[in-house]
Coordinates of N, CA, C and O in Angstrom, one line a residue:
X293 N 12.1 8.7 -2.7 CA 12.7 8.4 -1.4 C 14.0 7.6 -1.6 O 14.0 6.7 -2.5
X294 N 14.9 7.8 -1.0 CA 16.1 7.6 -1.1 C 16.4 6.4 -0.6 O 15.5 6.2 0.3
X295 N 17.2 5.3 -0.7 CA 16.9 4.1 0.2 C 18.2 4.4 0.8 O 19.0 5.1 0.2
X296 N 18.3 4.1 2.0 CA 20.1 4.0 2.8 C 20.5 2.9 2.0 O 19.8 2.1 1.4
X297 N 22.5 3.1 2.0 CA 23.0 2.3 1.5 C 23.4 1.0 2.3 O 23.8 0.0 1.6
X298 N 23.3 0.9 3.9 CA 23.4 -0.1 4.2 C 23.0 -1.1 4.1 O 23.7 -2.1 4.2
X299 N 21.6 -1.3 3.8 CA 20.8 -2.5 3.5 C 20.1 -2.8 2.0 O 19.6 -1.9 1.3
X300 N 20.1 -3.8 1.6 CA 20.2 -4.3 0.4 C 18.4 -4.5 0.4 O 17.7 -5.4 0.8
X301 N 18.0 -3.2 -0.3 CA 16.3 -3.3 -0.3 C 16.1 -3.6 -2.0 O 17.1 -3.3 -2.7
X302 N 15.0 -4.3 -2.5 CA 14.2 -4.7 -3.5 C 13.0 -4.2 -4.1 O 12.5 -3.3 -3.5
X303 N 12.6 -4.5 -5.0 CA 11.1 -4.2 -5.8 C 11.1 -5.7 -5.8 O 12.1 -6.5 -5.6
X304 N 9.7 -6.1 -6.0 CA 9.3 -7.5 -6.6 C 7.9 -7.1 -7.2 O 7.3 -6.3 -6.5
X305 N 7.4 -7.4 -8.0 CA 6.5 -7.5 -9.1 C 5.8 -8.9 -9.2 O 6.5 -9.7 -9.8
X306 N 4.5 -9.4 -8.7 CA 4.0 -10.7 -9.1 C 2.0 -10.6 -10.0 O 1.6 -9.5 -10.4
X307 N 1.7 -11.3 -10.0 CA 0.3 -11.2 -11.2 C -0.2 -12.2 -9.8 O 0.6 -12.3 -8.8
X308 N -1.2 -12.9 -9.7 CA -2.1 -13.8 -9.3 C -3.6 -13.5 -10.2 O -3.6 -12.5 -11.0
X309 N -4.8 -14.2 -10.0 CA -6.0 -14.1 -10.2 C -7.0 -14.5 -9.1 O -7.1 -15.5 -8.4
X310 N -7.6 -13.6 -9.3 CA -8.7 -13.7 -8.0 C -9.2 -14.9 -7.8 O -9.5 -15.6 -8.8
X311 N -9.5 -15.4 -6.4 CA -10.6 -16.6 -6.4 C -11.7 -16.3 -6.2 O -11.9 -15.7 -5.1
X312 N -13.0 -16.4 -7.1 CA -14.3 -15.1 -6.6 C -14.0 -14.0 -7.2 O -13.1 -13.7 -8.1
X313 N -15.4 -12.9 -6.4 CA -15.0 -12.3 -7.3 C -14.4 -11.1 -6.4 O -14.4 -11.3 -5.2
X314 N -14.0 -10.0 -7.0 CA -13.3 -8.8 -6.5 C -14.0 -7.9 -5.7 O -14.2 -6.7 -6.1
X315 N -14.6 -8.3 -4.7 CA -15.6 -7.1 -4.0 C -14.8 -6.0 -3.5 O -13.6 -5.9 -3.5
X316 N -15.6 -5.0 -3.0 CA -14.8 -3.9 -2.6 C -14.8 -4.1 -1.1 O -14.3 -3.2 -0.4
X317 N -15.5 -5.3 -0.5 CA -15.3 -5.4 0.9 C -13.6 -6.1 1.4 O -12.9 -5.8 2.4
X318 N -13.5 -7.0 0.2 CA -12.4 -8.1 0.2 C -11.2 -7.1 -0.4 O -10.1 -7.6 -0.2
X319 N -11.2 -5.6 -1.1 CA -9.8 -5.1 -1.3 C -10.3 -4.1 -0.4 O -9.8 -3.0 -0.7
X320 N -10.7 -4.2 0.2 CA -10.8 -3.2 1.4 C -10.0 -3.3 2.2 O -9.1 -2.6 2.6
X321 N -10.4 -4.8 2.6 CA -9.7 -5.5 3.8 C -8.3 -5.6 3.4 O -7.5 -5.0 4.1
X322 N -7.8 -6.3 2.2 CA -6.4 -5.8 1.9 C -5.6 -4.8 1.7 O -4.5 -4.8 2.3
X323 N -5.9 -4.1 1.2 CA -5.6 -2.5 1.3 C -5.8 -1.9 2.8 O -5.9 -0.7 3.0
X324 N -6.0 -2.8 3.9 CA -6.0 -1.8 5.1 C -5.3 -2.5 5.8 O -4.7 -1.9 6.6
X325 N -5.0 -4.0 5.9 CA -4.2 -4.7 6.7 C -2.9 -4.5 5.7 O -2.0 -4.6 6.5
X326 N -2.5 -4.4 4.8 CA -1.1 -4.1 4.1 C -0.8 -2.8 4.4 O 0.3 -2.5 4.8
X327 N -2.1 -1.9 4.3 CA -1.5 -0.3 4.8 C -0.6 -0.2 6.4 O 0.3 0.5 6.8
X328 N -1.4 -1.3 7.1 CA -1.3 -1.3 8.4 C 0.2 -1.8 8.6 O 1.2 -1.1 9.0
X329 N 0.2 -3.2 8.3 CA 1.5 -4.0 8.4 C 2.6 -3.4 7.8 O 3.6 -3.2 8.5
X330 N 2.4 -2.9 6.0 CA 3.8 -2.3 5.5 C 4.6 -1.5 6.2 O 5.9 -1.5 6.3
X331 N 3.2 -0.5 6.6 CA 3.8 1.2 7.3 C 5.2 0.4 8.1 O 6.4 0.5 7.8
X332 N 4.5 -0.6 9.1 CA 5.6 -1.1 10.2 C 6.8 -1.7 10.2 O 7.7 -1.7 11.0
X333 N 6.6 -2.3 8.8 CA 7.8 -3.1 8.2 C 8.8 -2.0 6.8 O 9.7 -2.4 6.1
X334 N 8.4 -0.8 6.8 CA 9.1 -0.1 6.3 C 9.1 -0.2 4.5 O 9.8 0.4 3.7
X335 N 8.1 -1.4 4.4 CA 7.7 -2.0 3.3 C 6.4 -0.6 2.1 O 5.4 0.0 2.5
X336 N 6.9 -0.7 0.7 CA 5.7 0.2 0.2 C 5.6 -0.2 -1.2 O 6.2 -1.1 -1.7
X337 N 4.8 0.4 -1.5 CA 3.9 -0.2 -3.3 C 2.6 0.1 -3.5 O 1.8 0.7 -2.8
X338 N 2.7 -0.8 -4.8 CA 1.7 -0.4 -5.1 C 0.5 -1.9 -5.2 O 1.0 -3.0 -5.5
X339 N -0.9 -1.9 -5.0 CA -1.8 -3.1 -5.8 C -2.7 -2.3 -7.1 O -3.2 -1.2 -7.2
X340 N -2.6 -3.4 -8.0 CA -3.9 -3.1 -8.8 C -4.5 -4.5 -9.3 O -4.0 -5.6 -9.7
X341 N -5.8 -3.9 -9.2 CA -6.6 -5.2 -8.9 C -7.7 -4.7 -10.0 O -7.9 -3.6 -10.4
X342 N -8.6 -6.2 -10.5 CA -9.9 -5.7 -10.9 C -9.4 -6.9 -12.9 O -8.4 -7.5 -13.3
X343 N -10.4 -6.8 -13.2 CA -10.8 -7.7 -14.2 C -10.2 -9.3 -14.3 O -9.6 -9.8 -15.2
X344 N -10.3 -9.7 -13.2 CA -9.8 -11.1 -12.2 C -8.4 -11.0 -11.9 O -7.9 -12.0 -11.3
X345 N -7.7 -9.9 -12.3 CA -6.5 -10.2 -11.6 C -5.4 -9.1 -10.3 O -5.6 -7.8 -10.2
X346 N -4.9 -9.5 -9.8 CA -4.2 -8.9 -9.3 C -3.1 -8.6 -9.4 O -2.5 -9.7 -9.7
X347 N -2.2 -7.6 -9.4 CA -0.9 -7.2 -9.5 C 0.1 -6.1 -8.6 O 0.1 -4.9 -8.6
X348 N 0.6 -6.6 -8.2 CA 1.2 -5.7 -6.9 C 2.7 -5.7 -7.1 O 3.2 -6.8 -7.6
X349 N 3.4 -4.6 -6.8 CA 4.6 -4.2 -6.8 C 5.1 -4.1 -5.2 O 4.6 -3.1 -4.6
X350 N 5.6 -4.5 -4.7 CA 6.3 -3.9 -3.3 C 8.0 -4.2 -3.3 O 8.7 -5.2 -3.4
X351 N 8.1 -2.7 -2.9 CA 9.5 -2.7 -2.1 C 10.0 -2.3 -0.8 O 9.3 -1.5 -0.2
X352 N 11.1 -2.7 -0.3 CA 11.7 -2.8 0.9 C 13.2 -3.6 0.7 O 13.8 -4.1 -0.2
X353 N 13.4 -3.6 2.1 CA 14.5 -4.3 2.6 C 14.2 -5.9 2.1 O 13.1 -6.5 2.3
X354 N 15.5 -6.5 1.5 CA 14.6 -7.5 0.6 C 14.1 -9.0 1.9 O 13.2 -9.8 1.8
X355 N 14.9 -8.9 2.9 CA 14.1 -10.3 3.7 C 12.7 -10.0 4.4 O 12.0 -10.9 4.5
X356 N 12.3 -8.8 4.8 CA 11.1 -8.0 4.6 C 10.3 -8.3 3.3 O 9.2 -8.8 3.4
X357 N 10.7 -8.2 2.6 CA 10.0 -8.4 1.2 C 9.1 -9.4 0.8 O 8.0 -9.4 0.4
X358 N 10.7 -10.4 1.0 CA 10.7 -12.2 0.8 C 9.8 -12.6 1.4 O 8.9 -13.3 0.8
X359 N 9.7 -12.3 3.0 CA 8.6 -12.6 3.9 C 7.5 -12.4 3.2 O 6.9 -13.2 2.5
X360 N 7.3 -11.3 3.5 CA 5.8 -10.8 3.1 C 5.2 -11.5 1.3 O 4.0 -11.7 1.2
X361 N 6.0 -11.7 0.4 CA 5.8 -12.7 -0.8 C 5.5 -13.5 -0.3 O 4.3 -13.7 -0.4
X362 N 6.0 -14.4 0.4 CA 5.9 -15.9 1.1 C 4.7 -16.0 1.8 O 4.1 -17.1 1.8
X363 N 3.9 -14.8 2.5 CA 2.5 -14.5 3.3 C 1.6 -14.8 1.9 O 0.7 -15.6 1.7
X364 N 2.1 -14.0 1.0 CA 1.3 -13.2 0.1 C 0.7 -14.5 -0.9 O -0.4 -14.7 -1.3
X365 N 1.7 -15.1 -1.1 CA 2.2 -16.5 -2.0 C 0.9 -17.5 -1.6 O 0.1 -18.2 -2.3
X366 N 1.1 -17.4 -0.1 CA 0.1 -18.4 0.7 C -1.6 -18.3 0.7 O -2.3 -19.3 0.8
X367 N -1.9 -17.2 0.7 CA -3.3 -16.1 0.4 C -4.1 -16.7 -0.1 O -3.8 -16.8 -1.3
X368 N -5.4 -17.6 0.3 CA -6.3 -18.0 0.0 C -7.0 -17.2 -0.8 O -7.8 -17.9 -1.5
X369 N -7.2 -15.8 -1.1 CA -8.0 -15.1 -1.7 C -7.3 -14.5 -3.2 O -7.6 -13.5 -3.9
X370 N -5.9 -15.8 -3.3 CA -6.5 -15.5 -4.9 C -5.1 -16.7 -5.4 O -4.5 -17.3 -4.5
X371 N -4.9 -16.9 -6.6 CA -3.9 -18.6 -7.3 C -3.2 -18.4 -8.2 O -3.5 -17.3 -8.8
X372 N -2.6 -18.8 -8.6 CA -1.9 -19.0 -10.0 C -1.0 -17.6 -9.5 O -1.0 -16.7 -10.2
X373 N -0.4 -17.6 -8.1 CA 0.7 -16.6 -7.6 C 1.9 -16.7 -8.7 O 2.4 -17.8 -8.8
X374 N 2.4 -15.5 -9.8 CA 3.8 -15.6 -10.7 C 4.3 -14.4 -10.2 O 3.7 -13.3 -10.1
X375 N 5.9 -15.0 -9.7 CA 6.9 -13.7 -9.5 C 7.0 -13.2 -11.2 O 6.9 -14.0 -12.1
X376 N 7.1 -12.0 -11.4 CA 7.5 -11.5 -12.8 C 9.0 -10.7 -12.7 O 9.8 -10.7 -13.6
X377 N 9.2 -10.0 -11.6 CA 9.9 -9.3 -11.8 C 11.0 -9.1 -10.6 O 10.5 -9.4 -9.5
X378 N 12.3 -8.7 -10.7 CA 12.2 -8.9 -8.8 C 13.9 -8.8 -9.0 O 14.7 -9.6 -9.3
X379 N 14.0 -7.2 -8.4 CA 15.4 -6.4 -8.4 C 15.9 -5.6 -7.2 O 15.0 -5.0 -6.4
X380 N 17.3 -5.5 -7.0 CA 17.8 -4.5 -6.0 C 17.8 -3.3 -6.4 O 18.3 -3.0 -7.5
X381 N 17.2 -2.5 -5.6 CA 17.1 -1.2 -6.0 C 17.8 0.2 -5.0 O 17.7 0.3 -3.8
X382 N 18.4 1.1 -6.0 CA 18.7 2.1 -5.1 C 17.9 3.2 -4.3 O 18.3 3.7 -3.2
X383 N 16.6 3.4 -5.0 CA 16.0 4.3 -4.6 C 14.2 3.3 -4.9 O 14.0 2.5 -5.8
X384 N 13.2 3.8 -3.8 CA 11.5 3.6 -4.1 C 11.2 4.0 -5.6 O 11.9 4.7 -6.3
X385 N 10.5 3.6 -5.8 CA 9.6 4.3 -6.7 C 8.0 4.9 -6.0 O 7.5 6.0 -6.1
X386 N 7.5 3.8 -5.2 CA 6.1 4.1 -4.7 C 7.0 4.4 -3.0 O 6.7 3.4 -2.3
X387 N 7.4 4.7 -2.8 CA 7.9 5.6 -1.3 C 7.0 6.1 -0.7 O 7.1 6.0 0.5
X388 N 5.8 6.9 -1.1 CA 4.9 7.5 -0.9 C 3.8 6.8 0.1 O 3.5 6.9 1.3
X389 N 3.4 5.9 -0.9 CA 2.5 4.8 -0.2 C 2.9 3.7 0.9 O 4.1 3.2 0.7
X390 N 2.2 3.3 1.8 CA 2.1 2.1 2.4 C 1.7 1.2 1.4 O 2.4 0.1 1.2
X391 N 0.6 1.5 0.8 CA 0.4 0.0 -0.2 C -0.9 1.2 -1.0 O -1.7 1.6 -0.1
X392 N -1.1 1.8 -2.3 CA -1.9 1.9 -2.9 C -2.5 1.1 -3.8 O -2.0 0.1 -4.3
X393 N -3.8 1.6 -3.9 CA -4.4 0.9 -5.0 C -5.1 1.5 -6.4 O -5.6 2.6 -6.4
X394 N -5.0 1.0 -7.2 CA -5.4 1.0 -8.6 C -6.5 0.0 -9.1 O -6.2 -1.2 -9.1
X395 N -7.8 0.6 -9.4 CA -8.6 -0.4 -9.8 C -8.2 -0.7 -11.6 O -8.1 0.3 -12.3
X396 N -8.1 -1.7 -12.0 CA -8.3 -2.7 -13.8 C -9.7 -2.3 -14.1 O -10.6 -3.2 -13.8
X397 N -9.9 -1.1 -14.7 CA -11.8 -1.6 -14.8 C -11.6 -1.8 -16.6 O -10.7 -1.3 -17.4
X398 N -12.6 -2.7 -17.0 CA -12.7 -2.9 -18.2 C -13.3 -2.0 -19.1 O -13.3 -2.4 -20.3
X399 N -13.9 -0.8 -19.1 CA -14.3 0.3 -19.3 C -13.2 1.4 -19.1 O -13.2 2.5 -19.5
X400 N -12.4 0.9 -18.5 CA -10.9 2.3 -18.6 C -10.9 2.9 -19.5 O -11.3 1.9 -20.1
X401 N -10.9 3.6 -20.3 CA -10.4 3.9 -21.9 C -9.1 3.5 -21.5 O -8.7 2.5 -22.0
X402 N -8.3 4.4 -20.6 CA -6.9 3.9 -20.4 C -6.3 2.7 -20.5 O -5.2 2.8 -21.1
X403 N -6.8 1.4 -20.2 CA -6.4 0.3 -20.2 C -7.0 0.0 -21.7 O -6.2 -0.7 -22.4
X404 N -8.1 0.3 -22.2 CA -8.2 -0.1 -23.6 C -7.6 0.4 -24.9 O -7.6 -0.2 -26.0
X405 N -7.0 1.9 -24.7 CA -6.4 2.5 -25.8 C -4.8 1.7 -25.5 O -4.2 1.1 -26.4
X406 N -4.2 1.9 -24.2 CA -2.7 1.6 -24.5 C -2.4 0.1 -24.2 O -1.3 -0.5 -24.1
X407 N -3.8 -0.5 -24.1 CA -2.7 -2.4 -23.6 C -4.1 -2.5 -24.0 O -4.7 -2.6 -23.0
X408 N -4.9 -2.7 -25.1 CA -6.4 -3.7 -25.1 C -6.0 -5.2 -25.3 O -6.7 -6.1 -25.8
X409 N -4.9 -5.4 -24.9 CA -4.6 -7.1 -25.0 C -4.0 -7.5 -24.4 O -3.4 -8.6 -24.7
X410 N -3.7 -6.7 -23.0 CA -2.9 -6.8 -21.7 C -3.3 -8.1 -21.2 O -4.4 -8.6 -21.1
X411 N -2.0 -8.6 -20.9 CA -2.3 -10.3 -19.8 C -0.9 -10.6 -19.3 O 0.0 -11.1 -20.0
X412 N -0.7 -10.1 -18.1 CA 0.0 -10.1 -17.4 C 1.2 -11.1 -17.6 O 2.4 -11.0 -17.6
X413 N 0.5 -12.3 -17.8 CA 0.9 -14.0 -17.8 C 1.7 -14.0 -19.1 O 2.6 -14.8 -19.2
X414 N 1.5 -13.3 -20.0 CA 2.3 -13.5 -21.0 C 3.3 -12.6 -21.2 O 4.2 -12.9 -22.0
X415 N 3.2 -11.5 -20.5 CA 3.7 -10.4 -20.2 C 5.3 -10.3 -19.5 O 5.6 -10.8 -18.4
X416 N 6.1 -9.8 -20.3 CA 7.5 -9.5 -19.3 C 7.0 -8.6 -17.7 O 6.0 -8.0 -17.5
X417 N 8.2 -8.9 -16.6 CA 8.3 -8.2 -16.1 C 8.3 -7.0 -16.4 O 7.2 -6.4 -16.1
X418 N 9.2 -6.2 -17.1 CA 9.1 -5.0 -17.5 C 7.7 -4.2 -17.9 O 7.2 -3.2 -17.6
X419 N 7.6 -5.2 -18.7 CA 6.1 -4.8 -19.5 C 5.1 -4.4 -18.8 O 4.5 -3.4 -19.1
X420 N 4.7 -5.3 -17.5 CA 3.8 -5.1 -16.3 C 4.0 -3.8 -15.7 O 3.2 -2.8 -15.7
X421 N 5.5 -3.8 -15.0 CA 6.0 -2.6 -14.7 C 5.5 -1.4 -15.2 O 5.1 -0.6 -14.4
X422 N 5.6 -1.1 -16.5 CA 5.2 -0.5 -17.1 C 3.7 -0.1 -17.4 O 3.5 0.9 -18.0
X423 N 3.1 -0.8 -17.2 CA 1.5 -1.0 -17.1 C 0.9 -0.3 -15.6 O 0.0 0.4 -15.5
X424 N 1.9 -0.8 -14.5 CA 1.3 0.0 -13.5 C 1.8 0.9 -13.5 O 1.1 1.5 -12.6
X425 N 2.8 1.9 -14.0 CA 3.2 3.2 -14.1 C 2.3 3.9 -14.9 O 1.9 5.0 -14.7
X426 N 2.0 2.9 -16.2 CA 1.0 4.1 -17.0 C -0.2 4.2 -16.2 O -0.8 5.3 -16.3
X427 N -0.9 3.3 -15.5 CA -1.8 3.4 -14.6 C -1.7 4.7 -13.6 O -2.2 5.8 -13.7
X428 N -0.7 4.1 -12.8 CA -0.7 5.7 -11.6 C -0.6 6.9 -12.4 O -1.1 7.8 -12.0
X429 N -0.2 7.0 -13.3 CA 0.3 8.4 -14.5 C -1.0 8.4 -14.7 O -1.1 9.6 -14.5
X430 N -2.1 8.0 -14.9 CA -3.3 8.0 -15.9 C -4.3 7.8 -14.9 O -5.4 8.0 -15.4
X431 N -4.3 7.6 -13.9 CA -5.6 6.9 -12.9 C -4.9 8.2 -11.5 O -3.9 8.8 -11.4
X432 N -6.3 7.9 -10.8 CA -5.8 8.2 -9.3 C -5.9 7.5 -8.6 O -7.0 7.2 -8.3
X433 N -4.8 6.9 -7.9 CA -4.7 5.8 -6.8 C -5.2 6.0 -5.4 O -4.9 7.0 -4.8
X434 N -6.0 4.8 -4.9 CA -6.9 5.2 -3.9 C -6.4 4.4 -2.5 O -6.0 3.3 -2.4
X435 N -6.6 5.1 -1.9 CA -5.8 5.1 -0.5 C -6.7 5.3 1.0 O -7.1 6.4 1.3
X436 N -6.8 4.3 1.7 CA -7.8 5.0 3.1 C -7.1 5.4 3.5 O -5.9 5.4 3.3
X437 N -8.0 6.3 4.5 CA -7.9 7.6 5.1 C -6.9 6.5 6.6 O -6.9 5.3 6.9
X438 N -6.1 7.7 7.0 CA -4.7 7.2 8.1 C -5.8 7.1 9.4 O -6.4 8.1 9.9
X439 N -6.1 5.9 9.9 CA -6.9 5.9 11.2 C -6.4 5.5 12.1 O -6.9 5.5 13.2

């Protein structure tokens, strides 16, 4: 998806860790109020979630962005919020999505043959980046149905 040139849109990339644990009732609920809100703010990306942490990519128009980091930042349902990554961009990468998701399961083979010693925290931006791309390449990202 092509971004217009008038407005100065972003990617940002951050890690957190869950507080509790990861039910599928609680990324439910996020994955449907992000699907809901992004759509409207013009905002997209990606989450992946699952072996206590979280990681999410979103881009947009960057004070759209900033905002929504700053909601995100505040999020009782999970801590240790770290920006990793966080650039002007010409074009989406996740354009597609409102907000997908990608589950971390610890039985991946995927996640065990190409990163068995993945930790975000120590991790470059890039590096992560790169971790959710071999994900969506390697996984199918799950998405509720448009209601």
């Amino acid at each position: 998806m092509r971004v217009p040139s008038h407005t100065i849109n972003v990617r940002l990339l951050y890690v957190s860790r869950a507080v509790g644990p990861q039910t599928t009732t609680m990324t439910t609920t996020i994955l449907a109020q992000a699907q809901t809100n992004n759509a409207q703010q013009g905002i997209t990306g990606v989450l992946c979630q699952g072996q206590g942490f979280f990681f999410q990519v979103i881009e947009g128009e960057r004070s759209r962005v900033n905002t929504l980091y700053s909601r995100i930042s505040a999020d009782a349902r999970h801590k240790d919020v770290e920006l990793l990554h966080y650039q002007e961009i010409s074009e989406r990468r996740f354009g597609q999505w409102s907000m997908a998701l990608v589950h971390l399961s610890v039985d991946d083979p995927m996640v065990k043959l190409q990163h068995p010693d993945f930790d975000p925290y120590s991790a470059s931006g890039p590096q992560v980046m790169q971790q959710v791309m071999d994900l969506l390449e390697t996984g199918q990202p799950i998405t509720l149905p448009v209601g």
